[in-house]
Amino acid sequence: MTDQRRIAGLPGLGEIGLGNFAPYLMNRIMGRYNASLRADLAGLGLTTPKMRALAVLSVIDAPLIRELAVYAVVEQSTLSRALDQLAGEGLIQRETDAGDSRATRVHITEAGRAAFGAIWPQMAAAYARMFQGIPEDERRAFVATLQKMLGNIRKHDF
Amino acid sequence: MTDQRRIAGLPGLGEIGLGNFAPYLMNRIMGRYNASLRADLAGLGLTTPKMRALAVLSVIDAPLIRELAVYAVVEQSTLSRALDQLAGEGLIQRETDAGDSRATRVHITEAGRAAFGAIWPQMAAAYARMFQGIPEDERRAFVATLQKMLGNIRKHDF
DNA sequence: CAGAATTAAATGCGTTTGCAAATATCCCGG
DNA sequence: CCGGGATATTTGCAAACGCATTTAATTCTG
């Protein structure tokens, strides 16, 4: 089967090797990163979608919910429910868009910024561990490649 | 708040910028990659955990379930149930380990290889799109950095 | 070598998720 | 300016998930 595939012109996962297949490595790394963070978040009454919404909102002002869903990498229905909770806890506010009453803009509150501030050190620590021993120029090249990849994904919209 | 953080010596997410924060970019990219794949998988009666198990098993022979969980980046309890389904569909076989009767080794069947073969082209296509326009040496450097990162998180076990 | 502690895997259970459908609003062609 | 189609968000619902616990077997310790 593997041989058939290769003859057809498409190298199989076996030929590439798990440890050389970038999407595998990225899932593996982010799986750990996210699982680690989730444990920390639980102690603060946060979930991954809630934290991601706060993270984006700490940087982007008053996006529409559908934009926030893209930035935060959360399904819109999941985000909708996460925002219910965040609003109930006073960490964000929803406001109907001025020019389009279907749409909703989301604002972070001071309490929301404080909540994100409380987890940021753990995120930064996980980040630091991840890149430990990797020199600055290599980090920059890595991020530059990621940015190209994001551009590709956006363009092709998958 | 942001200023307080910086004064304390820790740059905030605002200073770094979402688009320069590697974990954010990686989550963003893999979020799309995984969501896209999930849609393709649904048509084949597969879920992400089932596909990941098959992917790893197509490359690693007869791992223990706990090893498979690590390689496949799936919670052990989730994997246990995914394996129930895969076994029911004849795509894998579970076998008690010879030297330790608590442990179970998992084997992929020919049908399992075929099932993975059916989705691999889509995975490969998503991979190709992701790295479109990125030259070979840059890809190699990127993967090398990922391998270092995986080493870091493994060593520190988070 | 008994029994405590550890490890592997499966399972119970409440929560979360994602898809699809519903609801509400907007935009455009005729 | 009316109706059909598009768009923004929410919600219903069944499936999936993850944590904690259970069951079973192994290993360590005194």
CSV table of C-alpha atoms (C1' of nucleotides) in Angstrom, one decimal:
chain,number,residue,atom,x,y,z
A,1,MET,CA,0.0,0.0,0.0
A,2,THR,CA,2.7,2.4,1.0
A,3,ASP,CA,4.7,1.5,-2.1
A,4,GLN,CA,1.7,2.0,-4.3
A,5,ARG,CA,1.3,5.5,-3.0
A,6,ARG,CA,4.9,6.4,-3.6
A,7,ILE,CA,4.7,5.0,-7.1
A,8,ALA,CA,1.6,7.2,-7.6
A,9,GLY,CA,3.9,10.2,-6.9
A,10,LEU,CA,2.8,11.0,-3.4
A,11,PRO,CA,5.2,10.1,-0.6
A,12,GLY,CA,3.5,8.4,2.3
A,13,LEU,CA,3.8,9.4,6.0
A,14,GLY,CA,6.1,6.5,6.4
A,15,GLU,CA,8.6,7.9,4.0
A,16,ILE,CA,8.5,11.3,5.5
A,17,GLY,CA,8.6,10.1,9.1
A,18,LEU,CA,6.3,11.4,11.9
A,19,GLY,CA,9.2,13.4,13.3
A,20,ASN,CA,9.8,15.3,10.1
A,21,PHE,CA,6.1,16.0,9.3
A,22,ALA,CA,5.6,19.6,10.3
A,23,PRO,CA,1.8,19.4,11.0
A,24,TYR,CA,2.4,16.4,13.3
A,25,LEU,CA,5.1,18.2,15.2
A,26,MET,CA,3.0,21.3,15.5
A,27,ASN,CA,0.0,19.4,16.8
A,28,ARG,CA,2.2,17.6,19.3
A,29,ILE,CA,3.8,20.8,20.6
A,30,MET,CA,0.6,22.7,20.8
A,31,GLY,CA,-1.3,19.8,22.3
A,32,ARG,CA,1.1,19.9,25.2
A,33,TYR,CA,1.1,23.7,25.4
A,34,ASN,CA,-2.7,23.9,25.4
A,35,ALA,CA,-3.1,21.0,27.9
A,36,SER,CA,-0.7,22.6,30.2
A,37,LEU,CA,-2.4,25.9,30.0
A,38,ARG,CA,-5.8,24.4,30.4
A,39,ALA,CA,-4.8,23.0,33.8
A,40,ASP,CA,-3.7,26.5,34.9
A,41,LEU,CA,-6.8,28.1,33.6
A,42,ALA,CA,-9.1,25.7,35.4
A,43,GLY,CA,-7.8,27.1,38.7
A,44,LEU,CA,-8.9,30.6,37.6
A,45,GLY,CA,-12.4,29.6,36.4
A,46,LEU,CA,-11.4,30.0,32.8
A,47,THR,CA,-11.6,27.6,29.8
A,48,THR,CA,-9.5,27.7,26.6
A,49,PRO,CA,-12.1,29.5,24.5
A,50,LYS,CA,-12.6,32.1,27.3
A,51,MET,CA,-8.9,32.7,27.7
A,52,ARG,CA,-8.4,33.0,23.9
A,53,ALA,CA,-11.2,35.5,23.6
A,54,LEU,CA,-9.7,37.6,26.4
A,55,ALA,CA,-6.2,37.3,24.9
A,56,VAL,CA,-7.4,38.6,21.5
A,57,LEU,CA,-9.5,41.3,23.1
A,58,SER,CA,-6.5,42.5,25.2
A,59,VAL,CA,-4.9,43.4,21.9
A,60,ILE,CA,-7.7,44.0,19.4
A,61,ASP,CA,-10.4,46.6,20.2
A,62,ALA,CA,-14.1,45.9,19.8
A,63,PRO,CA,-14.1,43.3,17.1
A,64,LEU,CA,-17.3,41.7,15.7
A,65,ILE,CA,-18.0,38.3,17.1
A,66,ARG,CA,-17.3,36.5,13.8
A,67,GLU,CA,-13.9,38.3,13.6
A,68,LEU,CA,-13.2,37.4,17.2
A,69,ALA,CA,-14.0,33.8,16.4
A,70,VAL,CA,-11.3,33.8,13.6
A,71,TYR,CA,-8.7,35.5,15.7
A,72,ALA,CA,-9.3,33.4,18.7
A,73,VAL,CA,-9.5,30.1,16.8
A,74,VAL,CA,-12.8,29.2,18.4
A,75,GLU,CA,-16.0,28.0,16.6
A,76,GLN,CA,-18.5,30.7,16.6
A,77,SER,CA,-21.1,28.8,18.5
A,78,THR,CA,-18.6,27.9,21.1
A,79,LEU,CA,-17.5,31.5,21.3
A,80,SER,CA,-21.0,32.7,21.7
A,81,ARG,CA,-21.4,30.6,24.8
A,82,ALA,CA,-18.0,31.5,26.1
A,83,LEU,CA,-18.9,35.2,25.7
A,84,ASP,CA,-22.1,34.5,27.7
A,85,GLN,CA,-20.0,33.4,30.6
A,86,LEU,CA,-17.4,36.1,30.3
A,87,ALA,CA,-20.2,38.8,30.2
A,88,GLY,CA,-21.8,37.2,33.2
A,89,GLU,CA,-18.5,37.4,35.1
A,90,GLY,CA,-18.0,41.1,34.0
A,91,LEU,CA,-14.9,40.4,32.0
A,92,ILE,CA,-16.3,41.6,28.6
A,93,GLN,CA,-19.2,43.6,27.3
A,94,ARG,CA,-21.3,43.0,24.2
A,95,GLU,CA,-22.6,45.9,22.3
A,96,THR,CA,-24.7,46.0,19.2
A,97,ASP,CA,-22.8,47.5,16.3
A,98,ALA,CA,-23.8,51.0,15.5
A,99,GLY,CA,-24.2,50.5,11.7
A,100,ASP,CA,-25.5,47.0,11.7
A,101,SER,CA,-27.9,45.8,14.3
A,102,ARG,CA,-27.3,42.2,13.5
A,103,ALA,CA,-23.7,42.4,14.5
A,104,THR,CA,-22.2,42.6,18.0
A,105,ARG,CA,-18.9,44.2,19.0
A,106,VAL,CA,-17.1,42.9,22.0
A,107,HIS,CA,-15.2,45.0,24.5
A,108,ILE,CA,-12.9,43.8,27.2
A,109,THR,CA,-13.4,45.3,30.7
A,110,GLU,CA,-10.8,46.3,33.2
A,111,ALA,CA,-11.7,43.1,35.1
A,112,GLY,CA,-11.2,41.2,31.9
A,113,ARG,CA,-7.7,42.7,31.4
A,114,ALA,CA,-6.9,41.8,35.0
A,115,ALA,CA,-8.1,38.2,34.4
A,116,PHE,CA,-5.9,37.9,31.4
A,117,GLY,CA,-3.0,39.5,33.2
A,118,ALA,CA,-3.4,36.8,35.8
A,119,ILE,CA,-2.7,34.0,33.3
A,120,TRP,CA,-0.3,35.8,31.0
A,121,PRO,CA,2.7,34.9,33.2
A,122,GLN,CA,2.0,31.2,32.8
A,123,MET,CA,1.6,31.6,29.0
A,124,ALA,CA,4.8,33.5,28.9
A,125,ALA,CA,6.5,30.8,31.0
A,126,ALA,CA,5.3,28.0,28.7
A,127,TYR,CA,6.5,30.0,25.7
A,128,ALA,CA,9.9,30.5,27.3
A,129,ARG,CA,10.3,26.8,28.0
A,130,MET,CA,9.2,25.9,24.5
A,131,PHE,CA,11.9,28.1,23.0
A,132,GLN,CA,14.6,27.4,25.5
A,133,GLY,CA,18.0,27.1,23.9
A,134,ILE,CA,16.8,28.4,20.6
A,135,PRO,CA,18.7,31.6,19.6
A,136,GLU,CA,17.0,34.8,18.7
A,137,ASP,CA,17.7,34.7,15.0
A,138,GLU,CA,16.3,31.2,14.7
A,139,ARG,CA,13.2,32.3,16.6
A,140,ARG,CA,12.7,35.2,14.2
A,141,ALA,CA,13.1,32.9,11.2
A,142,PHE,CA,10.6,30.5,12.7
A,143,VAL,CA,8.0,33.2,13.3
A,144,ALA,CA,8.6,34.5,9.8
A,145,THR,CA,7.8,31.1,8.4
A,146,LEU,CA,4.7,30.8,10.5
A,147,GLN,CA,3.5,34.2,9.2
A,148,LYS,CA,3.9,32.9,5.6
A,149,MET,CA,2.0,29.8,6.5
A,150,LEU,CA,-0.8,31.8,8.0
A,151,GLY,CA,-0.9,33.9,4.9
A,152,ASN,CA,-1.2,30.7,2.8
A,153,ILE,CA,-4.0,29.3,4.9
A,154,ARG,CA,-5.9,32.5,4.8
A,155,LYS,CA,-5.5,32.8,1.1
A,156,HIS,CA,-6.7,29.3,0.4
A,157,ASP,CA,-9.2,29.4,3.3
A,158,PHE,CA,-9.0,25.9,4.7
B,1,MET,CA,-2.0,47.2,33.5
B,2,THR,CA,0.1,46.6,30.4
B,3,ASP,CA,2.6,49.1,31.6
B,4,GLN,CA,2.8,47.6,35.1
B,5,ARG,CA,3.6,44.2,33.5
B,6,ARG,CA,6.4,45.6,31.4
B,7,ILE,CA,7.9,47.5,34.3
B,8,ALA,CA,7.8,44.1,36.2
B,9,GLY,CA,10.1,42.8,33.4
B,10,LEU,CA,7.6,40.7,31.5
B,11,PRO,CA,6.6,42.0,28.1
B,12,GLY,CA,2.8,41.7,27.6
B,13,LEU,CA,1.0,40.2,24.6
B,14,GLY,CA,0.4,43.8,23.4
B,15,GLU,CA,4.0,44.6,23.1
B,16,ILE,CA,4.8,41.3,21.3
B,17,GLY,CA,1.8,41.5,19.1
B,18,LEU,CA,-0.5,38.6,18.3
B,19,GLY,CA,1.0,38.1,14.9
B,20,ASN,CA,4.5,37.7,16.4
B,21,PHE,CA,3.6,35.3,19.2
B,22,ALA,CA,4.6,31.9,18.0
B,23,PRO,CA,2.1,29.9,20.1
B,24,TYR,CA,-0.7,32.0,18.8
B,25,LEU,CA,0.3,31.6,15.1
B,26,MET,CA,0.7,27.8,15.6
B,27,ASN,CA,-2.7,27.5,17.2
B,28,ARG,CA,-4.2,29.6,14.4
B,29,ILE,CA,-2.6,27.5,11.7
B,30,MET,CA,-3.3,24.1,13.3
B,31,GLY,CA,-6.8,25.2,14.1
B,32,ARG,CA,-7.5,25.6,10.5
B,33,TYR,CA,-5.6,22.6,9.4
B,34,ASN,CA,-7.5,20.4,11.9
B,35,ALA,CA,-10.9,21.9,11.2
B,36,SER,CA,-10.4,21.4,7.5
B,37,LEU,CA,-9.3,17.8,8.0
B,38,ARG,CA,-12.2,17.1,10.4
B,39,ALA,CA,-14.7,17.9,7.7
B,40,ASP,CA,-13.0,15.5,5.3
B,41,LEU,CA,-12.8,12.8,8.0
B,42,ALA,CA,-16.5,13.0,8.8
B,43,GLY,CA,-17.3,11.8,5.3
B,44,LEU,CA,-15.2,8.7,5.9
B,45,GLY,CA,-16.7,7.9,9.3
B,46,LEU,CA,-13.5,9.0,11.1
B,47,THR,CA,-12.9,11.5,13.9
B,48,THR,CA,-9.7,13.3,14.7
B,49,PRO,CA,-8.7,10.9,17.5
B,50,LYS,CA,-9.4,7.9,15.3
B,51,MET,CA,-7.4,9.4,12.4
B,52,ARG,CA,-4.5,10.3,14.6
B,53,ALA,CA,-4.4,6.8,16.0
B,54,LEU,CA,-4.3,5.3,12.5
B,55,ALA,CA,-1.7,7.8,11.4
B,56,VAL,CA,0.7,6.9,14.2
B,57,LEU,CA,0.0,3.2,13.8
B,58,SER,CA,0.8,3.4,10.1
B,59,VAL,CA,4.3,4.3,11.2
B,60,ILE,CA,4.9,2.9,14.6
B,61,ASP,CA,4.4,-0.8,15.1
B,62,ALA,CA,2.4,-2.2,18.0
B,63,PRO,CA,2.8,0.5,20.7
B,64,LEU,CA,1.3,0.4,24.1
B,65,ILE,CA,-1.9,2.4,24.4
B,66,ARG,CA,-0.3,4.9,26.7
B,67,GLU,CA,2.5,5.4,24.2
B,68,LEU,CA,0.0,5.8,21.4
B,69,ALA,CA,-1.8,8.4,23.4
B,70,VAL,CA,1.4,10.5,23.6
B,71,TYR,CA,2.3,10.0,19.9
B,72,ALA,CA,-1.3,10.7,18.7
B,73,VAL,CA,-1.8,13.7,21.0
B,74,VAL,CA,-5.0,12.3,22.4
B,75,GLU,CA,-6.1,11.9,26.0
B,76,GLN,CA,-5.8,8.3,27.1
B,77,SER,CA,-9.5,8.0,27.9
B,78,THR,CA,-10.5,9.5,24.6
B,79,LEU,CA,-8.1,7.2,22.8
B,80,SER,CA,-9.5,4.2,24.7
B,81,ARG,CA,-12.9,4.9,23.2
B,82,ALA,CA,-11.6,5.7,19.8
B,83,LEU,CA,-9.8,2.3,19.8
B,84,ASP,CA,-13.1,0.7,20.7
B,85,GLN,CA,-14.6,2.1,17.5
B,86,LEU,CA,-11.6,1.3,15.4
B,87,ALA,CA,-11.5,-2.2,16.6
B,88,GLY,CA,-15.2,-2.6,15.9
B,89,GLU,CA,-14.6,-1.4,12.4
B,90,GLY,CA,-11.8,-3.8,12.0
B,91,LEU,CA,-9.2,-1.1,11.5
B,92,ILE,CA,-7.0,-2.1,14.5
B,93,GLN,CA,-6.5,-5.0,16.8
B,94,ARG,CA,-5.8,-4.8,20.5
B,95,GLU,CA,-3.5,-7.5,22.0
B,96,THR,CA,-2.5,-7.9,25.6
B,97,ASP,CA,1.3,-7.4,26.0
B,98,ALA,CA,3.3,-10.5,26.4
B,99,GLY,CA,5.4,-9.4,29.3
B,100,ASP,CA,2.8,-7.3,31.2
B,101,SER,CA,-0.8,-8.3,31.2
B,102,ARG,CA,-2.0,-4.9,32.4
B,103,ALA,CA,-0.8,-3.4,29.1
B,104,THR,CA,-2.2,-3.6,25.6
B,105,ARG,CA,-0.4,-3.3,22.3
B,106,VAL,CA,-2.3,-2.0,19.3
B,107,HIS,CA,-1.8,-3.2,15.8
B,108,ILE,CA,-3.1,-1.7,12.6
B,109,THR,CA,-4.9,-4.0,10.2
B,110,GLU,CA,-4.7,-3.9,6.4
B,111,ALA,CA,-8.2,-2.3,6.4
B,112,GLY,CA,-6.8,0.3,8.8
B,113,ARG,CA,-3.9,1.0,6.5
B,114,ALA,CA,-6.4,1.4,3.6
B,115,ALA,CA,-8.5,3.8,5.7
B,116,PHE,CA,-5.5,5.9,6.5
B,117,GLY,CA,-4.5,5.7,2.8
B,118,ALA,CA,-7.9,7.2,1.9
B,119,ILE,CA,-7.3,10.3,4.0
B,120,TRP,CA,-3.6,10.8,3.5
B,121,PRO,CA,-4.0,12.6,0.1
B,122,GLN,CA,-6.1,15.3,1.8
B,123,MET,CA,-3.6,15.6,4.6
B,124,ALA,CA,-0.8,15.9,2.1
B,125,ALA,CA,-2.7,18.5,0.1
B,126,ALA,CA,-3.4,20.6,3.2
B,127,TYR,CA,0.3,20.3,4.1
B,128,ALA,CA,1.3,21.4,0.5
B,129,ARG,CA,-1.0,24.4,0.7
B,130,MET,CA,0.4,25.4,4.1
B,131,PHE,CA,4.0,25.4,2.8
B,132,GLN,CA,3.3,26.8,-0.6
B,133,GLY,CA,5.9,29.3,-1.7
B,134,ILE,CA,8.2,28.3,1.2
B,135,PRO,CA,11.6,27.1,-0.2
B,136,GLU,CA,13.0,23.7,0.8
B,137,ASP,CA,15.8,25.1,3.0
B,138,GLU,CA,13.4,27.2,4.9
B,139,ARG,CA,11.1,24.2,5.4
B,140,ARG,CA,14.0,22.2,6.7
B,141,ALA,CA,15.0,24.9,9.2
B,142,PHE,CA,11.4,25.2,10.3
B,143,VAL,CA,11.2,21.5,11.0
B,144,ALA,CA,14.5,21.6,12.8
B,145,THR,CA,13.2,24.3,15.1
B,146,LEU,CA,10.0,22.3,15.8
B,147,GLN,CA,12.1,19.3,16.7
B,148,LYS,CA,14.0,21.3,19.2
B,149,MET,CA,10.8,22.6,20.6
B,150,LEU,CA,9.4,19.1,21.0
B,151,GLY,CA,12.6,18.2,22.8
B,152,ASN,CA,12.1,21.0,25.2
B,153,ILE,CA,8.5,20.2,26.1
B,154,ARG,CA,9.3,16.5,26.4
B,155,LYS,CA,12.3,17.2,28.7
B,156,HIS,CA,10.2,19.5,30.9
B,157,ASP,CA,7.2,17.3,30.7
B,158,PHE,CA,4.3,19.8,30.5
C,1,DC,C1',7.0,-12.7,50.6
C,2,DA,C1',3.0,-9.8,52.3
C,3,DG,C1',1.0,-5.6,51.5
C,4,DA,C1',1.5,-0.8,50.1
C,5,DA,C1',2.4,1.9,46.3
C,6,DT,C1',2.5,2.3,41.3
C,7,DT,C1',1.1,1.7,36.6
C,8,DA,C1',-2.1,0.4,32.5
C,9,DA,C1',-6.4,0.7,30.7
C,10,DA,C1',-11.3,1.3,30.9
C,11,DT,C1',-15.4,3.6,32.5
C,12,DG,C1',-18.9,6.9,34.9
C,13,DC,C1',-20.3,11.3,34.6
C,14,DG,C1',-21.0,16.1,34.0
C,15,DT,C1',-19.4,19.5,30.7
C,16,DT,C1',-18.2,21.1,26.4
C,17,DT,C1',-18.2,21.0,21.6
C,18,DG,C1',-19.6,21.5,16.8
C,19,DC,C1',-23.0,21.0,13.4
C,20,DA,C1',-27.4,22.4,11.8
C,21,DA,C1',-31.3,25.0,12.3
C,22,DA,C1',-33.6,29.1,14.0
C,23,DT,C1',-33.9,34.0,14.5
C,24,DA,C1',-33.1,38.6,13.3
C,25,DT,C1',-31.4,42.0,10.3
C,26,DC,C1',-29.6,43.8,6.1
C,27,DC,C1',-28.9,44.3,1.1
C,28,DC,C1',-30.0,44.1,-3.7
C,29,DG,C1',-32.6,43.5,-8.0
C,30,DG,C1',-36.7,44.5,-10.3
D,1,DC,C1',-40.1,49.7,-1.8
D,2,DC,C1',-41.1,44.7,-1.8
D,3,DG,C1',-39.4,40.0,-1.6
D,4,DG,C1',-35.6,36.7,-2.0
D,5,DG,C1',-31.2,35.8,-0.7
D,6,DA,C1',-27.2,36.8,2.2
D,7,DT,C1',-25.1,37.7,6.7
D,8,DA,C1',-24.6,37.9,12.1
D,9,DT,C1',-25.5,35.6,16.1
D,10,DT,C1',-27.8,32.3,19.0
D,11,DT,C1',-29.7,28.0,20.3
D,12,DG,C1',-31.2,22.8,20.2
D,13,DC,C1',-29.3,18.6,20.4
D,14,DA,C1',-26.5,14.6,20.0
D,15,DA,C1',-21.9,13.3,20.1
D,16,DA,C1',-17.3,13.8,22.0
D,17,DC,C1',-14.3,15.1,25.6
D,18,DG,C1',-11.6,15.2,29.9
D,19,DC,C1',-11.3,14.5,34.7
D,20,DA,C1',-11.5,11.5,38.3
D,21,DT,C1',-12.3,6.9,39.6
D,22,DT,C1',-12.3,1.9,39.1
D,23,DT,C1',-10.3,-2.5,38.0
D,24,DA,C1',-6.5,-5.3,37.3
D,25,DA,C1',-1.8,-6.3,37.4
D,26,DT,C1',3.0,-5.3,38.5
D,27,DT,C1',6.8,-3.7,41.3
D,28,DC,C1',8.9,-2.0,45.3
D,29,DT,C1',9.9,-2.3,50.4
D,30,DG,C1',10.5,-3.8,54.9
